[in-house]
PDB file of C-alpha atoms in Angstrom:
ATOM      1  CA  UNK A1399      -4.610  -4.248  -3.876  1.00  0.00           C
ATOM      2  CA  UNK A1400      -7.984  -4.717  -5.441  1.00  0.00           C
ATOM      3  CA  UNK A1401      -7.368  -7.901  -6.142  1.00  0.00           C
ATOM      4  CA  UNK A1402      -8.487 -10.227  -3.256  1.00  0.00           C
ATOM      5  CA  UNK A1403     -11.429  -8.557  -2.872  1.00  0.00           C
ATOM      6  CA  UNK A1404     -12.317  -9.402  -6.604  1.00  0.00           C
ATOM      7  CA  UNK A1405     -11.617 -13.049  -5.485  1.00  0.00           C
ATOM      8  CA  UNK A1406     -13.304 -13.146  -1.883  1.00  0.00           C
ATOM      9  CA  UNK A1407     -16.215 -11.761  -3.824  1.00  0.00           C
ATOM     10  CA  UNK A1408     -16.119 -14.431  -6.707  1.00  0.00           C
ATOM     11  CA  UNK A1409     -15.907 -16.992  -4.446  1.00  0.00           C
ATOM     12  CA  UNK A1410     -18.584 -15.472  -1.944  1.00  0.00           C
ATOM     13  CA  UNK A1411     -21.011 -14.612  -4.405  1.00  0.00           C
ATOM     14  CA  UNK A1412     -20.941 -18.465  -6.270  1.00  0.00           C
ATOM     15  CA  UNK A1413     -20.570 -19.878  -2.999  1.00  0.00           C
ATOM     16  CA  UNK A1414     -23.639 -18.396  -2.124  1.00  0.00           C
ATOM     17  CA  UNK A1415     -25.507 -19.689  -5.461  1.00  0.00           C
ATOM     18  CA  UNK A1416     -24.613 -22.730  -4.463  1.00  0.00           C
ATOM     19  CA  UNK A1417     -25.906 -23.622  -1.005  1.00  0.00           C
ATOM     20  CA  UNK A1418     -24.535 -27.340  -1.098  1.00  0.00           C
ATOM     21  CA  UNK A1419     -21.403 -25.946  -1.057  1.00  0.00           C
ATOM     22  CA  UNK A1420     -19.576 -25.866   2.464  1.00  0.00           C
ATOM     23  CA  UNK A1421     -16.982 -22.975   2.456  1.00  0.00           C
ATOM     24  CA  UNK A1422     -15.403 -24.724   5.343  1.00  0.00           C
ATOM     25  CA  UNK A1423     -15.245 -28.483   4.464  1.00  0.00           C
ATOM     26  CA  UNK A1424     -14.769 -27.978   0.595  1.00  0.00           C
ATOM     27  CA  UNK A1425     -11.674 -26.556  -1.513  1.00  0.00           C
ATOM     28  CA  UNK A1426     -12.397 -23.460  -3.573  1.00  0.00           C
ATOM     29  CA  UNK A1427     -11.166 -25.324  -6.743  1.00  0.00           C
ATOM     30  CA  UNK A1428     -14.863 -27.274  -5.908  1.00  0.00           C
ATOM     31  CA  UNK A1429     -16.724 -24.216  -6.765  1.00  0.00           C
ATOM     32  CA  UNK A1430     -14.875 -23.837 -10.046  1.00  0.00           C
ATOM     33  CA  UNK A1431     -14.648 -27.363 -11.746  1.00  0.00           C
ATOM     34  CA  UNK A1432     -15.956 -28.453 -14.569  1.00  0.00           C
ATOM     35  CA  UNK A1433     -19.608 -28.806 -15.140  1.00  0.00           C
ATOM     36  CA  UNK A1434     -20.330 -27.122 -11.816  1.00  0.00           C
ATOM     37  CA  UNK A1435     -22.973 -24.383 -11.894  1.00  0.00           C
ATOM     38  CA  UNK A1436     -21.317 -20.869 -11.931  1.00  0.00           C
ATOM     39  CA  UNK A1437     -17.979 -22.250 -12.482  1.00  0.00           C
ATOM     40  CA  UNK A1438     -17.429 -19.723 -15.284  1.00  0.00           C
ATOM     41  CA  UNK A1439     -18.364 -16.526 -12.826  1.00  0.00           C
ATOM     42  CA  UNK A1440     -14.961 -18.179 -10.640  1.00  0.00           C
ATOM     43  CA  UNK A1441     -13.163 -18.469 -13.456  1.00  0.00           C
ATOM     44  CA  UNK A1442     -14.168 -15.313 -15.514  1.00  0.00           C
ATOM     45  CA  UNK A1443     -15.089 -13.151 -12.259  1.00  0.00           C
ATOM     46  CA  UNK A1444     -12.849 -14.035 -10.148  1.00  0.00           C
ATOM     47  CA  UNK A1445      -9.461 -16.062 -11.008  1.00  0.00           C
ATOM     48  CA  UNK A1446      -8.386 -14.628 -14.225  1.00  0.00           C
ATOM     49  CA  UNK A1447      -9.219 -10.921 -13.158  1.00  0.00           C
ATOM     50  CA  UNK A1448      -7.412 -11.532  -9.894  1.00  0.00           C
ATOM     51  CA  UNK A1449      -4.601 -12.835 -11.859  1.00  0.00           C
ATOM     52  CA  UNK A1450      -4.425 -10.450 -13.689  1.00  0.00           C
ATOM     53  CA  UNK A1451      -4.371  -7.520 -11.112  1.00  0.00           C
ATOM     54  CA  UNK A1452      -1.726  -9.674  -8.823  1.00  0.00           C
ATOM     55  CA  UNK A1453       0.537  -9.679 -12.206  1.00  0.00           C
ATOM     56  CA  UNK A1454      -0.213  -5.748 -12.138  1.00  0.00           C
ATOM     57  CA  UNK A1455       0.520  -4.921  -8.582  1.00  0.00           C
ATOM     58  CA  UNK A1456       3.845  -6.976  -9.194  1.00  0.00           C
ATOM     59  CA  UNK A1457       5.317  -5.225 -11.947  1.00  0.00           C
ATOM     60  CA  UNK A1458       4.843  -2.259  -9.771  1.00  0.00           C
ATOM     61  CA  UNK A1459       6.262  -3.838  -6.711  1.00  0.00           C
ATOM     62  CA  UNK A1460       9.424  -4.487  -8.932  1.00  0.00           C
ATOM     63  CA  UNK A1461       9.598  -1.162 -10.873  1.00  0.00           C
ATOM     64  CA  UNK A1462       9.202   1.041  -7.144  1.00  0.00           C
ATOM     65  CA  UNK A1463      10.768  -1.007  -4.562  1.00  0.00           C
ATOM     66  CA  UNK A1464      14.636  -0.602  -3.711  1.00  0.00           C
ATOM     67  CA  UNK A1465      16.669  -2.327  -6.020  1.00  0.00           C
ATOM     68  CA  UNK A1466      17.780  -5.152  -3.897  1.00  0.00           C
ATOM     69  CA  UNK A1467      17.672  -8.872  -4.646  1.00  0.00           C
ATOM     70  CA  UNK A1468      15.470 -10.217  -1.984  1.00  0.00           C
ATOM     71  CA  UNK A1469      12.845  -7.665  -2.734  1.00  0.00           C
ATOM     72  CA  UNK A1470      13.120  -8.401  -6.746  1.00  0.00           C
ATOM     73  CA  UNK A1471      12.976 -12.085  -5.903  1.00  0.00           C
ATOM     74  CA  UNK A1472       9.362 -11.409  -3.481  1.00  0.00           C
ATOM     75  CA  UNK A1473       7.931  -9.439  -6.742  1.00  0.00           C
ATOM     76  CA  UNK A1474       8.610 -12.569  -8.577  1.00  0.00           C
ATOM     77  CA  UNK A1475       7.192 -14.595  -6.348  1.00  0.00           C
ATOM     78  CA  UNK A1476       3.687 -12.206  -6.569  1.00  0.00           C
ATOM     79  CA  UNK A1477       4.140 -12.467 -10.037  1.00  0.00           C
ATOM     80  CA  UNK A1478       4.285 -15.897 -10.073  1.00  0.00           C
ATOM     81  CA  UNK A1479       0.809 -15.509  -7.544  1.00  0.00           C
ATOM     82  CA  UNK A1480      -0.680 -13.903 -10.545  1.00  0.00           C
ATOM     83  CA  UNK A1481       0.337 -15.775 -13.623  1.00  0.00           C
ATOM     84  CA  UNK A1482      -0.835 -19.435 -11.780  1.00  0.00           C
ATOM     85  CA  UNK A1483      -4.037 -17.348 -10.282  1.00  0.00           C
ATOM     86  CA  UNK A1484      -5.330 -16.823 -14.293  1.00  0.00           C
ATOM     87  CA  UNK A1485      -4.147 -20.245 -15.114  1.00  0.00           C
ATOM     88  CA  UNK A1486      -6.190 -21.973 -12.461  1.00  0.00           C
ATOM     89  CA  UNK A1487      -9.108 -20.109 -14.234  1.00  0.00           C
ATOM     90  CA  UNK A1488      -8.059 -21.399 -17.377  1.00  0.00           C
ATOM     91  CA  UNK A1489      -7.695 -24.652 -16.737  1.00  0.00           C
ATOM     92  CA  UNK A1490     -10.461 -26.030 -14.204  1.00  0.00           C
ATOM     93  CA  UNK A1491     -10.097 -29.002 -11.530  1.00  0.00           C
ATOM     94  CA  UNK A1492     -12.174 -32.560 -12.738  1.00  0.00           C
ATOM     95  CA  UNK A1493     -15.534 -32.560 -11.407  1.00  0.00           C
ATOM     96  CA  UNK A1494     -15.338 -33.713  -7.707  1.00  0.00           C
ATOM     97  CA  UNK A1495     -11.380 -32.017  -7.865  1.00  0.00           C
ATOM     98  CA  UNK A1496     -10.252 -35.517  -7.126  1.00  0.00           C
ATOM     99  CA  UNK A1497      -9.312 -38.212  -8.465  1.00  0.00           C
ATOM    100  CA  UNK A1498      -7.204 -36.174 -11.074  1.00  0.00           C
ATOM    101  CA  UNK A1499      -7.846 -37.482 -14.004  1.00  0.00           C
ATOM    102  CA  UNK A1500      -7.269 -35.390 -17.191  1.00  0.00           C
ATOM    103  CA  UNK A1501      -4.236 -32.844 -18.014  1.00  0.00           C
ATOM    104  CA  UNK A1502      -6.847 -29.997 -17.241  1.00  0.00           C
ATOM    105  CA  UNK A1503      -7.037 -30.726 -13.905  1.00  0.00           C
ATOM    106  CA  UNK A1504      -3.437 -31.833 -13.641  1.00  0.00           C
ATOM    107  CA  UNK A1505      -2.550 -28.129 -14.884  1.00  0.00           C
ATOM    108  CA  UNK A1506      -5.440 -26.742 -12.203  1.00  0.00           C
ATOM    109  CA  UNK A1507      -3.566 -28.557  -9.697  1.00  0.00           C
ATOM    110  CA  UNK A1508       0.013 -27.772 -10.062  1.00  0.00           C
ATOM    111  CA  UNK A1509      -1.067 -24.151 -11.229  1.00  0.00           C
ATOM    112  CA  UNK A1510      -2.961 -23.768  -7.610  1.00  0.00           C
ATOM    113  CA  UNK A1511      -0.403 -25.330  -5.537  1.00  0.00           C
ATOM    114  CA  UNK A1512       2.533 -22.973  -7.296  1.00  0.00           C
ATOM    115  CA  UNK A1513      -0.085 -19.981  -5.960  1.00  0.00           C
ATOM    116  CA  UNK A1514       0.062 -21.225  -2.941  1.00  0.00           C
ATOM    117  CA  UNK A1515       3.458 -21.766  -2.397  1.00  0.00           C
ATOM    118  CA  UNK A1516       4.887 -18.807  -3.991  1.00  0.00           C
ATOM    119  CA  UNK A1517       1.995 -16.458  -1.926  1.00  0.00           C
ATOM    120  CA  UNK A1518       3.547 -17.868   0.913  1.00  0.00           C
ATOM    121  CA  UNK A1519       6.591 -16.734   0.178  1.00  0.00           C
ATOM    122  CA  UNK A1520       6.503 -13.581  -1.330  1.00  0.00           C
ATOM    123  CA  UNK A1521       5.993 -11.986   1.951  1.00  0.00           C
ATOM    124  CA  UNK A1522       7.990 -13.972   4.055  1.00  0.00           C
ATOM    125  CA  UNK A1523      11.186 -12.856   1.017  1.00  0.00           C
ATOM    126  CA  UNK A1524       9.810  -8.825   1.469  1.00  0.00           C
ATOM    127  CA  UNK A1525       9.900  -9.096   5.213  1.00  0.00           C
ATOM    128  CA  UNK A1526      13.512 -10.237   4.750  1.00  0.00           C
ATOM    129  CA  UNK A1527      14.323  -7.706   2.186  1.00  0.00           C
ATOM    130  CA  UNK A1528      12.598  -5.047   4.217  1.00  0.00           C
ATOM    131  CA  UNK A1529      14.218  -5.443   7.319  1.00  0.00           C
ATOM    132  CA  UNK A1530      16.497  -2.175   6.400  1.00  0.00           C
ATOM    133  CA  UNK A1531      14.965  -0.244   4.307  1.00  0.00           C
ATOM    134  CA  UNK A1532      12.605   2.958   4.139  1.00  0.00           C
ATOM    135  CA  UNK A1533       8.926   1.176   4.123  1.00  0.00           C
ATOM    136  CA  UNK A1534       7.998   4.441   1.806  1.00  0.00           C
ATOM    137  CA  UNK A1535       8.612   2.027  -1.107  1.00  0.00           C
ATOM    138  CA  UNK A1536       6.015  -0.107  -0.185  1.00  0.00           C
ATOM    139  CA  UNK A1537       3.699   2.137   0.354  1.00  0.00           C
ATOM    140  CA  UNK A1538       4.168   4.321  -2.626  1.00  0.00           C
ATOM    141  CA  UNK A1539       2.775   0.252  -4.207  1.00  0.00           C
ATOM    142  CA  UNK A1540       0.022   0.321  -1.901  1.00  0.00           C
ATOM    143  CA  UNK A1541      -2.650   2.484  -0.669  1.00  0.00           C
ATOM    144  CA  UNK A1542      -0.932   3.258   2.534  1.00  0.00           C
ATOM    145  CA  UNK A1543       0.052   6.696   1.663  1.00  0.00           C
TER     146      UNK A1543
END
């Protein structure tokens, strides 16, 4: 659970060091390309520790929730969150994010979008796995309890 905040931080605290940076008009990946000031506190800070602690909160999603497919297959999806979340602080986007030019920001790419599309997902999959069961589980994952 401690993960997006370790993110939204990351990505508050370099957005702030860099005051051309438009939180609205710009992607994140902007703040963390190559040869960009502070792009290693995104990556170091923020990414790979996030990715790490998604991965984390996963494997307990998986080892405490009711053993039923649709909830195995929403873990997977957070793990999946998790393992492209540290990738796209591994591999950074080209400076400027576009054009894509090199496999680094080929890999940043396709490692963000999978994020994206698996986070959207995973909790559209648990809402469909949870429809019937005791939300205890859940909780006993989160904080809730």
């Amino acid at each position: 659970m401690v993960a997006p905040i370790v993110l939204f931080l990351a990505i508050l605290i370099v957005g702030i060091l860099r005051p051309e940076y438009s939180h609205i008009s710009q992607a994140i990946s902007e703040l963390g390309a190559r040869d960009t000031p502070f792009n290693k506190v995104l990556h170091y800070a923020g990414l790979m520790p996030a990715g790490i602690l998604t991965l984390a909160f996963s494997l307990a999603m998986f080892r405490r929730l009711k053993r039923e497919c649709l909830l195995y297959l929403s873990s997977s999806y957070v793990a999946v969150v998790g393992i492209t979340r540290f990738l796209a602080g591994i591999f950074p986007c080209d400076p400027g994010c576009f054009p894509i030019i090199t496999i680094t920001g080929r890999l940043h790419t396709v490692s963000g979008l999978t994020s994206l599309f698996a986070g959207t997902l995973a909790p559209l999959v648990m809402m469909l796995g949870l429809r019937h069961q005791n939300l205890q589980a859940l909780c006993s994952v989160s904080w809730c309890h």
